[in-house]
Tab-separated table of C-alpha atoms and ligand atoms in Angstrom:
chain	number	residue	atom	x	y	z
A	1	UNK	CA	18.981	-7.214	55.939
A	2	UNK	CA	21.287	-5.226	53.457
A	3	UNK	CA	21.697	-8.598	51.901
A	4	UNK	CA	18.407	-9.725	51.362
A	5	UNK	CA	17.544	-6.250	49.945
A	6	UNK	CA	20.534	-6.403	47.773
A	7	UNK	CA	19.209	-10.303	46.435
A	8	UNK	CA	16.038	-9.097	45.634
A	9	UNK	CA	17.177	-6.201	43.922
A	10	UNK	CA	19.649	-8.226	41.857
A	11	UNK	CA	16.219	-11.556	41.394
A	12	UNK	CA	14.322	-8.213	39.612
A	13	UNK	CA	17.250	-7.304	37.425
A	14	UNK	CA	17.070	-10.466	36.163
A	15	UNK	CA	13.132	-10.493	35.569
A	16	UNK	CA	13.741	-7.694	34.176
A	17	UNK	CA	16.163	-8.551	31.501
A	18	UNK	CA	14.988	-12.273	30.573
A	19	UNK	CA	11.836	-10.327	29.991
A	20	UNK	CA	13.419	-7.695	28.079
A	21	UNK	CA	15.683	-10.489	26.081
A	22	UNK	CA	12.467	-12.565	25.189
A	23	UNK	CA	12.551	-9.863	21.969
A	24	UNK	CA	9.548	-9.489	19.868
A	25	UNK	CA	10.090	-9.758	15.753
A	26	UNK	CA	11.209	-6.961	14.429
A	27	UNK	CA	8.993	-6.298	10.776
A	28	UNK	CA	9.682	-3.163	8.607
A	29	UNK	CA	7.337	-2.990	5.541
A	30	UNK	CA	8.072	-0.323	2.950
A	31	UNK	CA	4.575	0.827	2.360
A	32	UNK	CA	1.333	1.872	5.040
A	33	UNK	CA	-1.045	-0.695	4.087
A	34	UNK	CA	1.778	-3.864	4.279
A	35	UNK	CA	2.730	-2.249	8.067
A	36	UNK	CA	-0.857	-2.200	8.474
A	37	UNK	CA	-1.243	-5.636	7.199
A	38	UNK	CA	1.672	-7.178	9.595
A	39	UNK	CA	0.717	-5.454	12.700
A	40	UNK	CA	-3.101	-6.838	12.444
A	41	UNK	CA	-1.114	-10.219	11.894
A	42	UNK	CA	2.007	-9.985	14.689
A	43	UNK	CA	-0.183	-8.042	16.811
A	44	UNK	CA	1.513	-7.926	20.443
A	45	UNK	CA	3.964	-10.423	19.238
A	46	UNK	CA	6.102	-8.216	16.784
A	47	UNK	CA	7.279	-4.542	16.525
A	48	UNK	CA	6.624	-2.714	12.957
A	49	UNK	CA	8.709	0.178	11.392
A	50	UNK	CA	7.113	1.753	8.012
A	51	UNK	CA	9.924	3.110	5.441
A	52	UNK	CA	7.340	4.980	3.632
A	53	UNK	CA	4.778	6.874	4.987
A	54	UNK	CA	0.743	6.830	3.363
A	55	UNK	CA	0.970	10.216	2.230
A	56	UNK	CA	4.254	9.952	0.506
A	57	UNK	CA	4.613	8.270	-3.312
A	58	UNK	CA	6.565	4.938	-2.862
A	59	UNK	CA	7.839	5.465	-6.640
A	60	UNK	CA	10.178	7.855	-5.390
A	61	UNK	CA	11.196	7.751	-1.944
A	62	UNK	CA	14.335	9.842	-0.867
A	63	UNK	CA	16.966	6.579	0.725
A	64	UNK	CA	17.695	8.095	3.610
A	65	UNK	CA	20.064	6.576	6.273
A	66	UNK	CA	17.720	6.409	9.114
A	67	UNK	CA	15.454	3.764	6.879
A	68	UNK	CA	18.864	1.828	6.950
A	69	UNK	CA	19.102	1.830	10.645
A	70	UNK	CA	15.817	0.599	10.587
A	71	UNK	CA	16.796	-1.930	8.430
A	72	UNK	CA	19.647	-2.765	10.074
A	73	UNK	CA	17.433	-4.015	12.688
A	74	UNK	CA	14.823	-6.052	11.074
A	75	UNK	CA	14.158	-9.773	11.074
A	76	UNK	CA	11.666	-9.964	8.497
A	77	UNK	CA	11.031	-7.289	5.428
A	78	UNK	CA	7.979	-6.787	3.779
A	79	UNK	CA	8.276	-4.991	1.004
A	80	UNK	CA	5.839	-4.815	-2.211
A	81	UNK	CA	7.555	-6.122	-5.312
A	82	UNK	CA	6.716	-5.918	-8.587
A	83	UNK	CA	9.477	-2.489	-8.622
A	84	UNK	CA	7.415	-0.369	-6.325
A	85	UNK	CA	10.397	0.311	-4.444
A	86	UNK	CA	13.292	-0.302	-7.517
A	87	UNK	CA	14.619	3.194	-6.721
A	88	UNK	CA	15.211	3.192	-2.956
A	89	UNK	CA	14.852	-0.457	-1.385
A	90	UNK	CA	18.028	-1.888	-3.503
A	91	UNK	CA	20.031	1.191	-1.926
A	92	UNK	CA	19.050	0.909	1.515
A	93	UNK	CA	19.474	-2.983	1.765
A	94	UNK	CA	22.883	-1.893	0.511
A	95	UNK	CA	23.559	0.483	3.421
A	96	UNK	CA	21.395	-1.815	6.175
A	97	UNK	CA	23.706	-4.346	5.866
A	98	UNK	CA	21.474	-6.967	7.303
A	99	UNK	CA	22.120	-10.948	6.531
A	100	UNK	CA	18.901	-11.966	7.818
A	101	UNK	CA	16.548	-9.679	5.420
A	102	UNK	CA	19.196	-9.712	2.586
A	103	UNK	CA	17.588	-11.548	-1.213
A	104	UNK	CA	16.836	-14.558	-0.743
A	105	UNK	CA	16.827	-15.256	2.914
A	106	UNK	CA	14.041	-15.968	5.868
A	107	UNK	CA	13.376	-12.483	6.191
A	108	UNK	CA	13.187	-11.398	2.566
A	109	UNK	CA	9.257	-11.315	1.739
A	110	UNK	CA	8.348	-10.079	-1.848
A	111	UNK	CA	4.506	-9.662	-0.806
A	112	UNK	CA	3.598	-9.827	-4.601
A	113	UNK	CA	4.510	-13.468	-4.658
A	114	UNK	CA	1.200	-13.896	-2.683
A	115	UNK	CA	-0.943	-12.580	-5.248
A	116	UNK	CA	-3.297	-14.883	-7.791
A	117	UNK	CA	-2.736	-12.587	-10.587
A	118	UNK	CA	-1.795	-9.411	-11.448
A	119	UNK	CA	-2.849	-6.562	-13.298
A	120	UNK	CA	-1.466	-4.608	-16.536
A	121	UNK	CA	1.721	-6.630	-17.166
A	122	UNK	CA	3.492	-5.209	-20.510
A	123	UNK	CA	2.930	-7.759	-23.271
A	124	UNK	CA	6.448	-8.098	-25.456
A	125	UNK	CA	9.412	-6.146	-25.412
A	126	UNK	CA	9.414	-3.596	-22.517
A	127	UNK	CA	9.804	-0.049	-23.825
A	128	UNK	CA	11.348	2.648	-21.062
A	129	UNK	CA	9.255	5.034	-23.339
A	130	UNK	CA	6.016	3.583	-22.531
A	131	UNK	CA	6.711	4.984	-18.582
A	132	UNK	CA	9.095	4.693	-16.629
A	133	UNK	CA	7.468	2.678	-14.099
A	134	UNK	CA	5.059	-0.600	-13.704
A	135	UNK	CA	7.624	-2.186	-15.856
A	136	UNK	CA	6.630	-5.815	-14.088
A	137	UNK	CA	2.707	-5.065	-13.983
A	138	UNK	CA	0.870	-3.209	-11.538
A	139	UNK	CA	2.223	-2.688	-8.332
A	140	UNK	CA	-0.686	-1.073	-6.289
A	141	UNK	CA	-2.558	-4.283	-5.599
A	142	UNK	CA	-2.900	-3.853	-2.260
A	143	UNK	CA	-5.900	-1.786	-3.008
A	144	UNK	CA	-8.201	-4.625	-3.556
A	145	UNK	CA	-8.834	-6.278	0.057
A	146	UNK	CA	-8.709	-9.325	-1.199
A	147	UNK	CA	-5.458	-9.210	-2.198
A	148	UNK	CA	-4.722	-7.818	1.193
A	149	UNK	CA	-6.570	-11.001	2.738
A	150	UNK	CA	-3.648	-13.208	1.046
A	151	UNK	CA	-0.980	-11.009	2.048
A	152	UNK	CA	-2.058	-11.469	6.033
A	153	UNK	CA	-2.291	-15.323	5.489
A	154	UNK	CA	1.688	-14.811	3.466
A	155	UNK	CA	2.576	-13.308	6.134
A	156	UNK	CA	1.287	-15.344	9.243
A	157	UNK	CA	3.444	-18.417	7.287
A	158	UNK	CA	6.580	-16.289	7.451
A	159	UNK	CA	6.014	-15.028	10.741
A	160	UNK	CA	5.679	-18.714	12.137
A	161	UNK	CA	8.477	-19.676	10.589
A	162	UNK	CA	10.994	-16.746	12.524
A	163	UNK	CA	9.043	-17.399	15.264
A	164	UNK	CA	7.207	-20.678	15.788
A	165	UNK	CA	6.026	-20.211	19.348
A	166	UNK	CA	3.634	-17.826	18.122
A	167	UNK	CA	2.643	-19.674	14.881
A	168	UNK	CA	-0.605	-20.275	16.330
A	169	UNK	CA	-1.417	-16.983	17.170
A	170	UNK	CA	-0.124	-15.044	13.625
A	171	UNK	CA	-2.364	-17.940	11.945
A	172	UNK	CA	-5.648	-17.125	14.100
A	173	UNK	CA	-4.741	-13.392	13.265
A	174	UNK	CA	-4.608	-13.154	9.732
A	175	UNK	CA	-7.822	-15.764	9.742
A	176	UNK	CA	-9.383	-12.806	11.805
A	177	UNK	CA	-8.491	-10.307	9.849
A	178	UNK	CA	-10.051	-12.191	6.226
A	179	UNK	CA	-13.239	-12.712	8.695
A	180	UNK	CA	-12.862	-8.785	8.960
A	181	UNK	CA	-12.971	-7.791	5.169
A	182	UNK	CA	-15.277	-10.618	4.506
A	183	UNK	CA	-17.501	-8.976	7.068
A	184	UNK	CA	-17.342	-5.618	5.378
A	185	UNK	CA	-17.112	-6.369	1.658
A	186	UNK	CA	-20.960	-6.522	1.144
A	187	UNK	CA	-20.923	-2.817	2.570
A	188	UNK	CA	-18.158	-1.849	0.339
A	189	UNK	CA	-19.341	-3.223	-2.558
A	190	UNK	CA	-23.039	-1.158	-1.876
A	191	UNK	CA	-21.746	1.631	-1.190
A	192	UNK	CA	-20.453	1.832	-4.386
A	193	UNK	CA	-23.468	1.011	-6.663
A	194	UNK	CA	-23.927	5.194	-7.867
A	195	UNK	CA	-20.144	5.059	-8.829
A	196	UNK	CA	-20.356	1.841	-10.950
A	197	UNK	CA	-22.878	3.828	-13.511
A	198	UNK	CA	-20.159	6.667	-13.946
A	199	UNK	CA	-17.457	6.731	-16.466
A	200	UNK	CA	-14.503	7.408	-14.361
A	201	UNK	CA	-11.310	8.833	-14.931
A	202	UNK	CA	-7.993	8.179	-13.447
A	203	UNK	CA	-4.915	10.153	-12.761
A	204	UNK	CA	-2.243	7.607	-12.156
A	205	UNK	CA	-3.068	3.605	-13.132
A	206	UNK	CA	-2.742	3.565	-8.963
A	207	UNK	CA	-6.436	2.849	-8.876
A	208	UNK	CA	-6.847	-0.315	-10.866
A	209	UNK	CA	-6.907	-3.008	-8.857
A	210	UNK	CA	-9.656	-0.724	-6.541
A	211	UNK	CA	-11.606	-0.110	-9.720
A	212	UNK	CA	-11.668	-3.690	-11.091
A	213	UNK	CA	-12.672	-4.928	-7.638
A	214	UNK	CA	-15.119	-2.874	-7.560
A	215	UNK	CA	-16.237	-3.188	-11.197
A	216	UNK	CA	-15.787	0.544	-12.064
A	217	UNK	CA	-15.947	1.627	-15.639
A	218	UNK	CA	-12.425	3.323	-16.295
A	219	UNK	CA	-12.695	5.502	-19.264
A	220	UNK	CA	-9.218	6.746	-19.032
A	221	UNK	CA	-5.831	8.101	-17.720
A	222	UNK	CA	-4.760	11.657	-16.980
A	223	UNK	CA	-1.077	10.186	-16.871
A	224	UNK	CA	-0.919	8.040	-20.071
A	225	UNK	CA	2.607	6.688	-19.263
A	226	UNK	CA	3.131	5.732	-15.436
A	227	UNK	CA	5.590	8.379	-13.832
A	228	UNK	CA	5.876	10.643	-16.341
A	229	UNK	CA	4.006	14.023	-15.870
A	230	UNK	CA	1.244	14.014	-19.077
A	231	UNK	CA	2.013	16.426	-22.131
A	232	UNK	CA	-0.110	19.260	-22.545
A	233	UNK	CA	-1.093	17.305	-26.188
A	234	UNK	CA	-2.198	14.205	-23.883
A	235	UNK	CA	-4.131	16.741	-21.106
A	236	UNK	CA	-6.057	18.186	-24.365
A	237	UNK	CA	-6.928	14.837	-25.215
A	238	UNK	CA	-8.279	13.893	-22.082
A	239	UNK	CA	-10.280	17.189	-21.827
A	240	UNK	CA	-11.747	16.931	-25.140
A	241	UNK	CA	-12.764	12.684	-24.430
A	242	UNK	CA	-14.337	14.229	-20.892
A	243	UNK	CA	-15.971	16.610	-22.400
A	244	UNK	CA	-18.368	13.608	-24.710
A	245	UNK	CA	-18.665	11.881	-22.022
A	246	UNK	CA	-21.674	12.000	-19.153
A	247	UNK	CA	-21.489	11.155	-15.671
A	248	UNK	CA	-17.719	11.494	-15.081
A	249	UNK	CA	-15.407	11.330	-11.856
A	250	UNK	CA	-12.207	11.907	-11.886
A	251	UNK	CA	-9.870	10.332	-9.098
A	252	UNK	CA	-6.589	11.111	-7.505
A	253	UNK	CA	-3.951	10.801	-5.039
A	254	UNK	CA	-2.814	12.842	-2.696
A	255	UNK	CA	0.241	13.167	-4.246
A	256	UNK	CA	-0.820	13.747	-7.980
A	257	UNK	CA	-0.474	17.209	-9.924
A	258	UNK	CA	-3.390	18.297	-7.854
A	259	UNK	CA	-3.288	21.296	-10.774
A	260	UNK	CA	-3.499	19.226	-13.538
A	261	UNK	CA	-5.991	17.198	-12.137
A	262	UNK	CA	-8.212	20.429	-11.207
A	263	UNK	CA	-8.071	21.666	-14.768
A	264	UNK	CA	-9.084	18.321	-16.272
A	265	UNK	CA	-12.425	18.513	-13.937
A	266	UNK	CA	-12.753	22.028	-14.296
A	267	UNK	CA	-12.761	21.890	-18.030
A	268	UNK	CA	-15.431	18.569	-18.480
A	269	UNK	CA	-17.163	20.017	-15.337
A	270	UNK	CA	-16.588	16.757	-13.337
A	271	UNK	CA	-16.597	16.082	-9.792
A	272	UNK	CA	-12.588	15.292	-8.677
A	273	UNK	CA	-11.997	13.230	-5.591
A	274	UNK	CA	-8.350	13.377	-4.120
A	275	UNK	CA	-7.909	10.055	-2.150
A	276	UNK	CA	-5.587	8.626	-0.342
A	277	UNK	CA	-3.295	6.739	-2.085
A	278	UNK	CA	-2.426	3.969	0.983
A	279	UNK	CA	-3.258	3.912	4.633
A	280	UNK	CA	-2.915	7.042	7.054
A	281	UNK	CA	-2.347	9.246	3.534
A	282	UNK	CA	-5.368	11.276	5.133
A	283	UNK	CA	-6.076	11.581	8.808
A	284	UNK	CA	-9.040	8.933	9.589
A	285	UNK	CA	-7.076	6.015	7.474
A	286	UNK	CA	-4.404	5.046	9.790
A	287	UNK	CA	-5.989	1.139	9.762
A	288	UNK	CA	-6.274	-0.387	6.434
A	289	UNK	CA	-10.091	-0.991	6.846
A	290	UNK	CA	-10.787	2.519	7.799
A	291	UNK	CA	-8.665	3.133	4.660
A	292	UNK	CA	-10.402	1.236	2.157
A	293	UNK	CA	-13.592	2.729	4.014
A	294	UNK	CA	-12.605	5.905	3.302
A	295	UNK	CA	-11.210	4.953	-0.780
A	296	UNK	CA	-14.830	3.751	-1.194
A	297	UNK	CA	-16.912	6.439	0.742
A	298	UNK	CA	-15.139	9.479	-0.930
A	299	UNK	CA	-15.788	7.834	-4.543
A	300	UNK	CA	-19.113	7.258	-3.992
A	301	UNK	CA	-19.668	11.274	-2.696
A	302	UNK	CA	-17.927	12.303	-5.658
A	303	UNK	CA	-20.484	10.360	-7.543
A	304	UNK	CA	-23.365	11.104	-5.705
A	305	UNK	CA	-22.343	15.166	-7.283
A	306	UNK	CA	-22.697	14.122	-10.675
B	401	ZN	ZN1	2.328	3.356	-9.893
């Protein structure tokens, strides 16, 4: 009896670890709306670690050694490109020491290289003075959904190729997910009709892929060179431009100089929305459609003031 008990205690060990061996892909993505992104497409099938939260400004992300370890672990990175992450992700590979996500290899996905074409790339010779970021174009194109749409299918390729049993399934995922936004882009795109009569202003260049998608008339930027905190010269400018100009909205990250920001609407008398600047920034946004959702709902109420 003892050893029958003892043989079936030793057959559910070993359920127990071939289950636990058969290992699901481990994805980190540096930014909320790529983690977002990979978990609609890997689903059950892979596990996803964010480096940097929504509510935190991937230009300048502290590399701390527990986003190594996470690293360490990873089969496939997802990172953004285009120098998002210039002055943290080169660091941490560094520390993560991690052949399979290292340049170059299976698990090294640039999303950008997904993208049809993007946005604000410096013509000629790049001058440091001109900001000290976006040096490669503009990075924040995951705020147009259809840019998101060609990430999922991106990634659904690279996921079937760690992991071809599931190919299948991260294909039908990232199809269902471009059903999703296709589904909900006429109601975006309405909801925004008030705000596309407004002359809106910008903080950081963050929201130009969101405002060309959505055809928004961008009169101008609180922070004329990306990263660098505007000179009170520049902020006078901007009031003095607001103040000639009707029907103006002013948006913002969560992150911005919130003060700044509330002086330039104080002074032209203009409605300021503070946004979030990627998924689960602001409570409500943890999935990237509730996120753009919320992007294009809190726009549109800021417009509906003026
Ligand atoms: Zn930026």
């Amino acid at each position: 009896m003892q050893f029958i008990k003892s043989s079936l205690l030793v057959t559910a060990l070993m359920v127990v670890t071939a289950s636990c061996s058969f290992a699901e892909l481990k994805v980190v993505a540096t930014i909320s709306d790529l983690a977002c992104i990979a978990e609609a497409v890997g689903g059950n099938d892979i596990e996803v670690s964010l480096l940097c939260p929504g509510h935190r400004d991937p230009h300048f992300l502290p590399a701390k050694p527990s986003l190594a370890h996470k690293m360490s672990k990873a089969d496939l990175l997802c990172y953004n490109g285009l120098e998002l992450e210039i002055g943290w992700l080169p660091l941490l590979l560094n520390k993560a020491r991690n052949p399979r996500i290292k340049p170059g290899s299976k698990g090294d996905m640039d999303c950008s290289t997904a993208l049809k074409h993007v946005l604000d790339v410096p013509g000629g010779n790049i001058d440091r003075a001109m900001g000290d970021i976006h040096a490669l174009g503009n990075p924040h194109y995951t705020l147009n959904p259809e840019n998101a749409v060609l990430i999922a299918q991106e990634m659904a390729f690279r996921m079937g190729q760690l992991d071809s049993a599931n190919k299948d399934a991260y294909q039908a995922r990232a199809d269902a997910f471009a059903d999703e936004v296709a589904t909900r882009l006429p109601g975006w795109i309405k909801l925004m009709e008030n705000a596309r009569t407004k002359s809106i202003l910008i903080y950081h260049s963050h929201w130009n892929y969101f405002t060309e998608w959505q055809s928004l008339n961008v009169v101008g930027e609180i922070e004329n060179r990306p990263g660098i905190t505007p000179s009170p010269r520049h902020i006078h400018d901007i009031i003095e431009k607001g103040r000639h100009l009707e029907n103006c909205v002013i948006m913002a990250a969560e992150w911005d100089h919130h003060e700044i920001a509330n002086k330039v609407a104080d002074r032209i008398d203009a409605p300021l929305a503070i946004l979030p600047g990627y998924s689960g920034a602001q409570e409500g946004t943890d999935n990237y459609f509730d996120f753009i959702d919320r992007l294009c709902s809190s726009v549109a109420q800021a417009a509906a003031q003026e």
